[in-house]
Amino acid sequence: MQEFNSVEKHKFVKTHASLGGPGVTVGVAGMQSHGSHQFAPIVDSLPGDVLAYNAIGRRFNPEELIDNIVIDLEPYVENEDPVRFVGASMGGMLTPFIIQELRNRYEGVRPETLQALIVDAPSGLESMANRNAYLLGNRAIASALESMPPWVTAPVWLPANNEITVPSTLLSSPDNYKNQVRRSTAQRLSGFALSLWADKINWMASVGRNGTLKDACRSHDQVDTTYVVCTRRNKQVKQPRAVEDWDRWVDSRRAYVNAGHCAFHQNNEEFVEFFDNFDFI
């Protein structure tokens, strides 16, 4: 069977609330997220043009994803416009590699025009808390699961009702809200093969284990960098294990959000407040 992989990119239509600021903000999506969906709830809080990226298909090709992003950033670099990155979870792990390639390819890029927000990113397999990560990291298991009917595998990936945070502004029908969240999650997972997730997990494990993530973090030299810790119950990333690793690799600040792991939708009020008050370049 031919292995299909592709880069999905999205440029958000600007609204009046998000017109402020020059340059570009690049959203690098997490493992199971479409960038167009993940960053939509916070787009009005992000300055400049807002672009979002993720990989879809059956195989993960990080070099292809990085190359697409760096090519799209060329006009901003040439104009010396601010280039900001918001890397969510696995997207945070990709961000140093993107900055590394950006600085290698465009030697004239000034570090003071770059900014990075690493949102609750793992530092490798040892800092990942999700049991499915260990399961899917085995490609044979991922392939076997992929051949099973959706009604068998769907409950593994969909959130349980007790894991869904009902917004405080919702006055009625919380059960219906939870059902909507589960249906939305099922739709959001379209385009992601289990083999793709296996590749992504193995990539995250590999770059953490072999030191290439640590080496890529050197590209953050003189780049304004903030690691954002999500402080609510976290079934995805082991904290403070992950942030302590990042602290050793990058000269960065820490910030905290009282929210679930990269829960831009579920804990939208908390993230909007954070990004509205963040000091973007």
PDB file of C-alpha atoms in Angstrom:
ATOM      1  CA  MET A   1       0.000   0.000   0.000  1.00  0.00           C
ATOM      2  CA  GLN A   2       1.307   3.466  -0.838  1.00  0.00           C
ATOM      3  CA  GLU A   3       2.066   5.491   2.283  1.00  0.00           C
ATOM      4  CA  PHE A   4       0.312   8.861   2.177  1.00  0.00           C
ATOM      5  CA  ASN A   5       1.599  11.834   4.113  1.00  0.00           C
ATOM      6  CA  SER A   6       0.977  15.509   3.707  1.00  0.00           C
ATOM      7  CA  VAL A   7       1.293  18.892   5.374  1.00  0.00           C
ATOM      8  CA  GLU A   8      -1.956  20.663   6.227  1.00  0.00           C
ATOM      9  CA  LYS A   9      -1.675  24.430   6.506  1.00  0.00           C
ATOM     10  CA  HIS A  10      -4.229  27.098   7.316  1.00  0.00           C
ATOM     11  CA  LYS A  11      -4.154  30.890   7.202  1.00  0.00           C
ATOM     12  CA  PHE A  12      -6.807  32.418   9.431  1.00  0.00           C
ATOM     13  CA  VAL A  13      -9.011  35.164   8.065  1.00  0.00           C
ATOM     14  CA  LYS A  14      -8.293  38.309  10.047  1.00  0.00           C
ATOM     15  CA  THR A  15     -11.041  39.841  12.139  1.00  0.00           C
ATOM     16  CA  HIS A  16     -11.162  43.323  13.577  1.00  0.00           C
ATOM     17  CA  ALA A  17     -10.075  42.004  16.976  1.00  0.00           C
ATOM     18  CA  SER A  18      -6.942  40.366  15.607  1.00  0.00           C
ATOM     19  CA  LEU A  19      -5.687  42.985  13.153  1.00  0.00           C
ATOM     20  CA  GLY A  20      -3.084  44.448  15.522  1.00  0.00           C
ATOM     21  CA  GLY A  21       0.636  43.837  15.157  1.00  0.00           C
ATOM     22  CA  PRO A  22       3.027  43.247  12.275  1.00  0.00           C
ATOM     23  CA  GLY A  23       4.609  39.993  11.215  1.00  0.00           C
ATOM     24  CA  VAL A  24       3.294  36.496  11.720  1.00  0.00           C
ATOM     25  CA  THR A  25       2.356  34.053  14.454  1.00  0.00           C
ATOM     26  CA  VAL A  26       2.853  30.377  13.572  1.00  0.00           C
ATOM     27  CA  GLY A  27       0.759  27.783  15.379  1.00  0.00           C
ATOM     28  CA  VAL A  28       2.387  24.341  15.345  1.00  0.00           C
ATOM     29  CA  ALA A  29      -0.301  21.839  16.301  1.00  0.00           C
ATOM     30  CA  GLY A  30      -0.148  18.911  18.689  1.00  0.00           C
ATOM     31  CA  MET A  31      -0.102  15.242  17.751  1.00  0.00           C
ATOM     32  CA  GLN A  32      -3.852  14.684  17.315  1.00  0.00           C
ATOM     33  CA  SER A  33      -4.880  18.188  16.241  1.00  0.00           C
ATOM     34  CA  HIS A  34      -5.600  20.037  13.041  1.00  0.00           C
ATOM     35  CA  GLY A  35      -4.015  23.476  13.351  1.00  0.00           C
ATOM     36  CA  SER A  36      -7.110  25.127  11.893  1.00  0.00           C
ATOM     37  CA  HIS A  37      -9.148  23.668  14.753  1.00  0.00           C
ATOM     38  CA  GLN A  38      -6.692  23.846  17.644  1.00  0.00           C
ATOM     39  CA  PHE A  39      -5.763  27.518  17.296  1.00  0.00           C
ATOM     40  CA  ALA A  40      -9.177  28.861  16.230  1.00  0.00           C
ATOM     41  CA  PRO A  41     -10.321  29.712  19.805  1.00  0.00           C
ATOM     42  CA  ILE A  42      -7.258  31.897  20.486  1.00  0.00           C
ATOM     43  CA  VAL A  43      -6.632  33.400  17.049  1.00  0.00           C
ATOM     44  CA  ASP A  44      -8.005  36.808  18.051  1.00  0.00           C
ATOM     45  CA  SER A  45      -5.398  36.954  20.816  1.00  0.00           C
ATOM     46  CA  LEU A  46      -2.472  36.300  18.451  1.00  0.00           C
ATOM     47  CA  PRO A  47      -0.820  39.239  16.641  1.00  0.00           C
ATOM     48  CA  GLY A  48      -0.087  39.615  12.955  1.00  0.00           C
ATOM     49  CA  ASP A  49      -0.927  37.044  10.313  1.00  0.00           C
ATOM     50  CA  VAL A  50      -1.773  33.702  11.929  1.00  0.00           C
ATOM     51  CA  LEU A  51      -0.710  30.493  10.184  1.00  0.00           C
ATOM     52  CA  ALA A  52      -1.273  26.978  11.538  1.00  0.00           C
ATOM     53  CA  TYR A  53       0.348  23.702  10.507  1.00  0.00           C
ATOM     54  CA  ASN A  54       0.055  19.970  11.140  1.00  0.00           C
ATOM     55  CA  ALA A  55       0.863  16.679   9.426  1.00  0.00           C
ATOM     56  CA  ILE A  56      -1.848  14.314   8.217  1.00  0.00           C
ATOM     57  CA  GLY A  57      -1.896  10.957   6.454  1.00  0.00           C
ATOM     58  CA  ARG A  58      -0.231   7.628   7.234  1.00  0.00           C
ATOM     59  CA  ARG A  59       3.405   8.559   7.847  1.00  0.00           C
ATOM     60  CA  PHE A  60       5.093  11.435   9.666  1.00  0.00           C
ATOM     61  CA  ASN A  61       7.760  13.367   7.791  1.00  0.00           C
ATOM     62  CA  PRO A  62       8.994  16.128  10.143  1.00  0.00           C
ATOM     63  CA  GLU A  63      11.466  17.441   7.560  1.00  0.00           C
ATOM     64  CA  GLU A  64       8.622  18.047   5.089  1.00  0.00           C
ATOM     65  CA  LEU A  65       6.565  19.872   7.714  1.00  0.00           C
ATOM     66  CA  ILE A  66       9.512  22.015   8.801  1.00  0.00           C
ATOM     67  CA  ASP A  67      10.421  22.827   5.185  1.00  0.00           C
ATOM     68  CA  ASN A  68       6.872  23.985   4.395  1.00  0.00           C
ATOM     69  CA  ILE A  69       6.836  26.308   7.395  1.00  0.00           C
ATOM     70  CA  VAL A  70      10.277  27.787   6.731  1.00  0.00           C
ATOM     71  CA  ILE A  71       9.463  28.434   3.060  1.00  0.00           C
ATOM     72  CA  ASP A  72       6.258  30.269   4.035  1.00  0.00           C
ATOM     73  CA  LEU A  73       8.185  32.457   6.494  1.00  0.00           C
ATOM     74  CA  GLU A  74      10.679  33.782   3.928  1.00  0.00           C
ATOM     75  CA  PRO A  75       8.810  37.053   3.128  1.00  0.00           C
ATOM     76  CA  TYR A  76       8.508  37.887   6.819  1.00  0.00           C
ATOM     77  CA  VAL A  77      12.207  37.223   7.389  1.00  0.00           C
ATOM     78  CA  GLU A  78      13.175  39.331   4.368  1.00  0.00           C
ATOM     79  CA  ASN A  79      11.101  42.231   5.739  1.00  0.00           C
ATOM     80  CA  GLU A  80      12.591  41.690   9.228  1.00  0.00           C
ATOM     81  CA  ASP A  81       9.066  41.324  10.577  1.00  0.00           C
ATOM     82  CA  PRO A  82       8.442  39.599  13.922  1.00  0.00           C
ATOM     83  CA  VAL A  83       8.098  35.825  13.610  1.00  0.00           C
ATOM     84  CA  ARG A  84       6.412  34.184  16.596  1.00  0.00           C
ATOM     85  CA  PHE A  85       5.829  30.494  17.266  1.00  0.00           C
ATOM     86  CA  VAL A  86       3.179  28.916  19.464  1.00  0.00           C
ATOM     87  CA  GLY A  87       4.040  25.219  19.676  1.00  0.00           C
ATOM     88  CA  ALA A  88       1.354  23.118  21.361  1.00  0.00           C
ATOM     89  CA  SER A  89       2.522  19.834  22.936  1.00  0.00           C
ATOM     90  CA  MET A  90       4.334  17.942  20.150  1.00  0.00           C
ATOM     91  CA  GLY A  91       4.286  21.230  18.218  1.00  0.00           C
ATOM     92  CA  GLY A  92       6.458  22.629  20.994  1.00  0.00           C
ATOM     93  CA  MET A  93       8.977  19.844  20.408  1.00  0.00           C
ATOM     94  CA  LEU A  94       9.008  20.706  16.691  1.00  0.00           C
ATOM     95  CA  THR A  95       9.550  24.420  17.313  1.00  0.00           C
ATOM     96  CA  PRO A  96      13.328  24.285  18.045  1.00  0.00           C
ATOM     97  CA  PHE A  97      13.858  22.315  14.840  1.00  0.00           C
ATOM     98  CA  ILE A  98      11.877  24.922  12.874  1.00  0.00           C
ATOM     99  CA  ILE A  99      13.891  27.780  14.389  1.00  0.00           C
ATOM    100  CA  GLN A 100      17.114  25.863  13.751  1.00  0.00           C
ATOM    101  CA  GLU A 101      16.276  25.415  10.057  1.00  0.00           C
ATOM    102  CA  LEU A 102      15.042  29.009   9.777  1.00  0.00           C
ATOM    103  CA  ARG A 103      18.319  30.399  11.147  1.00  0.00           C
ATOM    104  CA  ASN A 104      20.408  28.014   9.028  1.00  0.00           C
ATOM    105  CA  ARG A 105      18.555  28.782   5.798  1.00  0.00           C
ATOM    106  CA  TYR A 106      18.261  32.553   6.241  1.00  0.00           C
ATOM    107  CA  GLU A 107      21.579  33.509   7.771  1.00  0.00           C
ATOM    108  CA  GLY A 108      20.609  37.158   8.086  1.00  0.00           C
ATOM    109  CA  VAL A 109      17.637  36.525  10.377  1.00  0.00           C
ATOM    110  CA  ARG A 110      18.039  38.500  13.593  1.00  0.00           C
ATOM    111  CA  PRO A 111      17.218  36.538  16.783  1.00  0.00           C
ATOM    112  CA  GLU A 112      15.463  39.543  18.304  1.00  0.00           C
ATOM    113  CA  THR A 113      12.800  39.228  15.568  1.00  0.00           C
ATOM    114  CA  LEU A 114      11.978  35.672  16.728  1.00  0.00           C
ATOM    115  CA  GLN A 115       9.835  34.563  19.668  1.00  0.00           C
ATOM    116  CA  ALA A 116       8.760  31.131  20.875  1.00  0.00           C
ATOM    117  CA  LEU A 117       6.042  29.914  23.232  1.00  0.00           C
ATOM    118  CA  ILE A 118       6.406  26.225  24.071  1.00  0.00           C
ATOM    119  CA  VAL A 119       3.027  25.144  25.476  1.00  0.00           C
ATOM    120  CA  ASP A 120       3.210  22.114  27.811  1.00  0.00           C
ATOM    121  CA  ALA A 121       5.495  20.179  25.466  1.00  0.00           C
ATOM    122  CA  PRO A 122       7.031  16.832  26.436  1.00  0.00           C
ATOM    123  CA  SER A 123      10.804  16.472  26.421  1.00  0.00           C
ATOM    124  CA  GLY A 124      10.745  12.864  25.220  1.00  0.00           C
ATOM    125  CA  LEU A 125       8.948   9.610  25.914  1.00  0.00           C
ATOM    126  CA  GLU A 126       9.852   9.592  29.618  1.00  0.00           C
ATOM    127  CA  SER A 127       7.890  12.814  30.160  1.00  0.00           C
ATOM    128  CA  MET A 128       4.748  11.568  28.362  1.00  0.00           C
ATOM    129  CA  ALA A 129       1.975  10.434  30.695  1.00  0.00           C
ATOM    130  CA  ASN A 130      -0.566   9.058  28.205  1.00  0.00           C
ATOM    131  CA  ARG A 131      -0.617   5.242  28.284  1.00  0.00           C
ATOM    132  CA  ASN A 132      -1.706   5.244  24.632  1.00  0.00           C
ATOM    133  CA  ALA A 133       1.657   6.777  23.772  1.00  0.00           C
ATOM    134  CA  TYR A 134       3.473   3.655  24.900  1.00  0.00           C
ATOM    135  CA  LEU A 135       0.916   1.468  23.123  1.00  0.00           C
ATOM    136  CA  LEU A 136       1.038   3.303  19.805  1.00  0.00           C
ATOM    137  CA  GLY A 137       4.806   3.676  19.923  1.00  0.00           C
ATOM    138  CA  ASN A 138       4.892   0.019  18.860  1.00  0.00           C
ATOM    139  CA  ARG A 139       4.191   0.161  15.117  1.00  0.00           C
ATOM    140  CA  ALA A 140       3.051  -3.463  15.009  1.00  0.00           C
ATOM    141  CA  ILE A 141       0.389  -2.730  17.621  1.00  0.00           C
ATOM    142  CA  ALA A 142      -0.608   0.453  15.783  1.00  0.00           C
ATOM    143  CA  SER A 143      -1.001  -1.492  12.526  1.00  0.00           C
ATOM    144  CA  ALA A 144      -3.109  -4.158  14.246  1.00  0.00           C
ATOM    145  CA  LEU A 145      -5.366  -1.524  15.835  1.00  0.00           C
ATOM    146  CA  GLU A 146      -5.698   0.206  12.476  1.00  0.00           C
ATOM    147  CA  SER A 147      -7.289  -2.886  10.959  1.00  0.00           C
ATOM    148  CA  MET A 148      -9.962  -3.038  13.657  1.00  0.00           C
ATOM    149  CA  PRO A 149     -13.409  -1.470  13.160  1.00  0.00           C
ATOM    150  CA  PRO A 150     -13.842   2.063  14.511  1.00  0.00           C
ATOM    151  CA  TRP A 151     -16.347   0.998  17.174  1.00  0.00           C
ATOM    152  CA  VAL A 152     -13.519  -1.010  18.799  1.00  0.00           C
ATOM    153  CA  THR A 153     -10.795   1.627  18.715  1.00  0.00           C
ATOM    154  CA  ALA A 154     -12.791   4.866  19.040  1.00  0.00           C
ATOM    155  CA  PRO A 155     -13.321   4.613  22.838  1.00  0.00           C
ATOM    156  CA  VAL A 156      -9.534   4.455  23.270  1.00  0.00           C
ATOM    157  CA  TRP A 157      -9.020   7.884  21.751  1.00  0.00           C
ATOM    158  CA  LEU A 158     -12.193   9.748  22.718  1.00  0.00           C
ATOM    159  CA  PRO A 159     -12.327  11.546  26.064  1.00  0.00           C
ATOM    160  CA  ALA A 160     -14.408   9.999  28.821  1.00  0.00           C
ATOM    161  CA  ASN A 161     -17.344  12.089  30.042  1.00  0.00           C
ATOM    162  CA  ASN A 162     -15.641  12.692  33.396  1.00  0.00           C
ATOM    163  CA  GLU A 163     -12.612  14.136  31.574  1.00  0.00           C
ATOM    164  CA  ILE A 164     -14.621  16.830  29.781  1.00  0.00           C
ATOM    165  CA  THR A 165     -14.746  20.226  31.440  1.00  0.00           C
ATOM    166  CA  VAL A 166     -18.157  21.845  31.090  1.00  0.00           C
ATOM    167  CA  PRO A 167     -17.817  25.650  30.691  1.00  0.00           C
ATOM    168  CA  SER A 168     -19.034  27.628  33.686  1.00  0.00           C
ATOM    169  CA  THR A 169     -21.126  29.768  31.326  1.00  0.00           C
ATOM    170  CA  LEU A 170     -23.173  26.759  30.206  1.00  0.00           C
ATOM    171  CA  LEU A 171     -26.479  27.023  32.070  1.00  0.00           C
ATOM    172  CA  SER A 172     -28.155  23.855  30.832  1.00  0.00           C
ATOM    173  CA  SER A 173     -27.676  20.500  29.050  1.00  0.00           C
ATOM    174  CA  PRO A 174     -24.167  19.527  30.270  1.00  0.00           C
ATOM    175  CA  ASP A 175     -24.736  15.943  29.084  1.00  0.00           C
ATOM    176  CA  ASN A 176     -25.539  17.172  25.593  1.00  0.00           C
ATOM    177  CA  TYR A 177     -22.424  19.355  25.692  1.00  0.00           C
ATOM    178  CA  LYS A 178     -20.279  16.327  26.548  1.00  0.00           C
ATOM    179  CA  ASN A 179     -21.790  14.341  23.683  1.00  0.00           C
ATOM    180  CA  GLN A 180     -21.038  17.222  21.338  1.00  0.00           C
ATOM    181  CA  VAL A 181     -17.433  17.305  22.522  1.00  0.00           C
ATOM    182  CA  ARG A 182     -17.040  13.584  21.848  1.00  0.00           C
ATOM    183  CA  ARG A 183     -18.575  13.917  18.374  1.00  0.00           C
ATOM    184  CA  SER A 184     -16.352  16.908  17.639  1.00  0.00           C
ATOM    185  CA  THR A 185     -13.315  14.925  18.769  1.00  0.00           C
ATOM    186  CA  ALA A 186     -14.222  12.062  16.449  1.00  0.00           C
ATOM    187  CA  GLN A 187     -14.479  14.490  13.532  1.00  0.00           C
ATOM    188  CA  ARG A 188     -11.215  16.180  14.507  1.00  0.00           C
ATOM    189  CA  LEU A 189      -9.367  12.857  14.432  1.00  0.00           C
ATOM    190  CA  SER A 190     -10.186  12.380  10.738  1.00  0.00           C
ATOM    191  CA  GLY A 191      -7.091  12.413   8.550  1.00  0.00           C
ATOM    192  CA  PHE A 192      -4.850  10.925  11.239  1.00  0.00           C
ATOM    193  CA  ALA A 193      -3.934   7.261  10.772  1.00  0.00           C
ATOM    194  CA  LEU A 194      -2.763   5.297  13.796  1.00  0.00           C
ATOM    195  CA  SER A 195       0.458   4.615  11.899  1.00  0.00           C
ATOM    196  CA  LEU A 196       0.986   8.387  11.717  1.00  0.00           C
ATOM    197  CA  TRP A 197       0.592   8.655  15.488  1.00  0.00           C
ATOM    198  CA  ALA A 198       3.031   5.783  15.937  1.00  0.00           C
ATOM    199  CA  ASP A 199       5.542   7.640  13.785  1.00  0.00           C
ATOM    200  CA  LYS A 200       5.036  10.845  15.780  1.00  0.00           C
ATOM    201  CA  ILE A 201       5.462   9.089  19.120  1.00  0.00           C
ATOM    202  CA  ASN A 202       8.582   7.331  17.903  1.00  0.00           C
ATOM    203  CA  TRP A 203       9.928  10.661  16.643  1.00  0.00           C
ATOM    204  CA  MET A 204       9.282  12.316  20.014  1.00  0.00           C
ATOM    205  CA  ALA A 205      10.926   9.403  21.817  1.00  0.00           C
ATOM    206  CA  SER A 206      13.901   9.432  19.447  1.00  0.00           C
ATOM    207  CA  VAL A 207      14.722  13.168  19.554  1.00  0.00           C
ATOM    208  CA  GLY A 208      14.471  13.155  23.334  1.00  0.00           C
ATOM    209  CA  ARG A 209      16.634  10.056  23.705  1.00  0.00           C
ATOM    210  CA  ASN A 210      19.361  10.758  21.117  1.00  0.00           C
ATOM    211  CA  GLY A 211      19.909  14.388  22.103  1.00  0.00           C
ATOM    212  CA  THR A 212      18.816  16.010  18.855  1.00  0.00           C
ATOM    213  CA  LEU A 213      16.046  17.976  20.614  1.00  0.00           C
ATOM    214  CA  LYS A 214      18.573  19.268  23.127  1.00  0.00           C
ATOM    215  CA  ASP A 215      20.926  20.218  20.264  1.00  0.00           C
ATOM    216  CA  ALA A 216      18.120  21.955  18.333  1.00  0.00           C
ATOM    217  CA  CYS A 217      17.333  24.042  21.417  1.00  0.00           C
ATOM    218  CA  ARG A 218      20.670  25.812  20.895  1.00  0.00           C
ATOM    219  CA  SER A 219      18.938  27.635  18.047  1.00  0.00           C
ATOM    220  CA  HIS A 220      16.982  29.519  20.736  1.00  0.00           C
ATOM    221  CA  ASP A 221      20.121  31.477  21.648  1.00  0.00           C
ATOM    222  CA  GLN A 222      19.016  35.116  22.061  1.00  0.00           C
ATOM    223  CA  VAL A 223      15.464  34.150  21.017  1.00  0.00           C
ATOM    224  CA  ASP A 224      12.765  35.266  23.450  1.00  0.00           C
ATOM    225  CA  THR A 225      11.372  31.939  24.697  1.00  0.00           C
ATOM    226  CA  THR A 226       8.660  31.071  27.223  1.00  0.00           C
ATOM    227  CA  TYR A 227       7.660  27.583  28.376  1.00  0.00           C
ATOM    228  CA  VAL A 228       3.963  27.538  29.334  1.00  0.00           C
ATOM    229  CA  VAL A 229       2.984  24.942  31.960  1.00  0.00           C
ATOM    230  CA  CYS A 230      -0.659  23.814  32.055  1.00  0.00           C
ATOM    231  CA  THR A 231      -1.382  23.261  35.734  1.00  0.00           C
ATOM    232  CA  ARG A 232      -4.673  21.345  35.791  1.00  0.00           C
ATOM    233  CA  ARG A 233      -4.829  17.539  35.940  1.00  0.00           C
ATOM    234  CA  ASN A 234      -2.612  16.397  33.123  1.00  0.00           C
ATOM    235  CA  LYS A 235      -2.906  12.963  31.504  1.00  0.00           C
ATOM    236  CA  GLN A 236      -0.579  13.845  28.630  1.00  0.00           C
ATOM    237  CA  VAL A 237       2.639  15.298  30.030  1.00  0.00           C
ATOM    238  CA  LYS A 238       4.493  14.628  33.277  1.00  0.00           C
ATOM    239  CA  GLN A 239       5.191  17.902  35.016  1.00  0.00           C
ATOM    240  CA  PRO A 240       7.501  19.201  36.347  1.00  0.00           C
ATOM    241  CA  ARG A 241       9.649  16.568  34.587  1.00  0.00           C
ATOM    242  CA  ALA A 242       9.124  18.101  31.139  1.00  0.00           C
ATOM    243  CA  VAL A 243       9.611  21.756  32.061  1.00  0.00           C
ATOM    244  CA  GLU A 244      12.736  20.953  34.082  1.00  0.00           C
ATOM    245  CA  ASP A 245      14.278  19.307  31.023  1.00  0.00           C
ATOM    246  CA  TRP A 246      13.421  22.329  28.879  1.00  0.00           C
ATOM    247  CA  ASP A 247      14.881  24.632  31.535  1.00  0.00           C
ATOM    248  CA  ARG A 248      18.228  22.845  31.171  1.00  0.00           C
ATOM    249  CA  TRP A 249      18.193  23.146  27.382  1.00  0.00           C
ATOM    250  CA  VAL A 250      16.797  26.638  26.758  1.00  0.00           C
ATOM    251  CA  ASP A 251      17.345  29.998  28.437  1.00  0.00           C
ATOM    252  CA  SER A 252      13.636  30.649  28.869  1.00  0.00           C
ATOM    253  CA  ARG A 253      11.006  31.980  31.209  1.00  0.00           C
ATOM    254  CA  ARG A 254       8.284  29.881  32.800  1.00  0.00           C
ATOM    255  CA  ALA A 255       4.626  30.839  32.668  1.00  0.00           C
ATOM    256  CA  TYR A 256       1.618  29.032  34.118  1.00  0.00           C
ATOM    257  CA  VAL A 257      -1.971  28.669  32.935  1.00  0.00           C
ATOM    258  CA  ASN A 258      -4.678  27.169  35.141  1.00  0.00           C
ATOM    259  CA  ALA A 259      -5.904  24.940  32.320  1.00  0.00           C
ATOM    260  CA  GLY A 260      -5.777  21.425  30.940  1.00  0.00           C
ATOM    261  CA  HIS A 261      -3.079  20.289  28.542  1.00  0.00           C
ATOM    262  CA  CYS A 262      -3.190  22.713  25.566  1.00  0.00           C
ATOM    263  CA  ALA A 263      -6.952  22.948  26.149  1.00  0.00           C
ATOM    264  CA  PHE A 264      -7.487  26.035  23.989  1.00  0.00           C
ATOM    265  CA  HIS A 265     -11.123  24.973  23.474  1.00  0.00           C
ATOM    266  CA  GLN A 266     -11.984  23.415  26.835  1.00  0.00           C
ATOM    267  CA  ASN A 267     -10.384  26.132  28.980  1.00  0.00           C
ATOM    268  CA  ASN A 268     -10.720  28.929  26.484  1.00  0.00           C
ATOM    269  CA  GLU A 269     -11.264  31.766  28.974  1.00  0.00           C
ATOM    270  CA  GLU A 270      -8.018  30.971  30.773  1.00  0.00           C
ATOM    271  CA  PHE A 271      -5.976  30.789  27.573  1.00  0.00           C
ATOM    272  CA  VAL A 272      -7.529  33.913  26.044  1.00  0.00           C
ATOM    273  CA  GLU A 273      -6.650  35.832  29.199  1.00  0.00           C
ATOM    274  CA  PHE A 274      -3.097  34.483  29.085  1.00  0.00           C
ATOM    275  CA  PHE A 275      -2.483  35.324  25.419  1.00  0.00           C
ATOM    276  CA  ASP A 276      -4.244  38.691  25.672  1.00  0.00           C
ATOM    277  CA  ASN A 277      -1.802  39.686  28.397  1.00  0.00           C
ATOM    278  CA  PHE A 278       1.307  38.064  26.959  1.00  0.00           C
ATOM    279  CA  ASP A 279       4.102  40.406  25.871  1.00  0.00           C
ATOM    280  CA  PHE A 280       4.431  39.519  22.192  1.00  0.00           C
ATOM    281  CA  ILE A 281       7.222  41.104  20.178  1.00  0.00           C
TER     282      ILE A 281
END
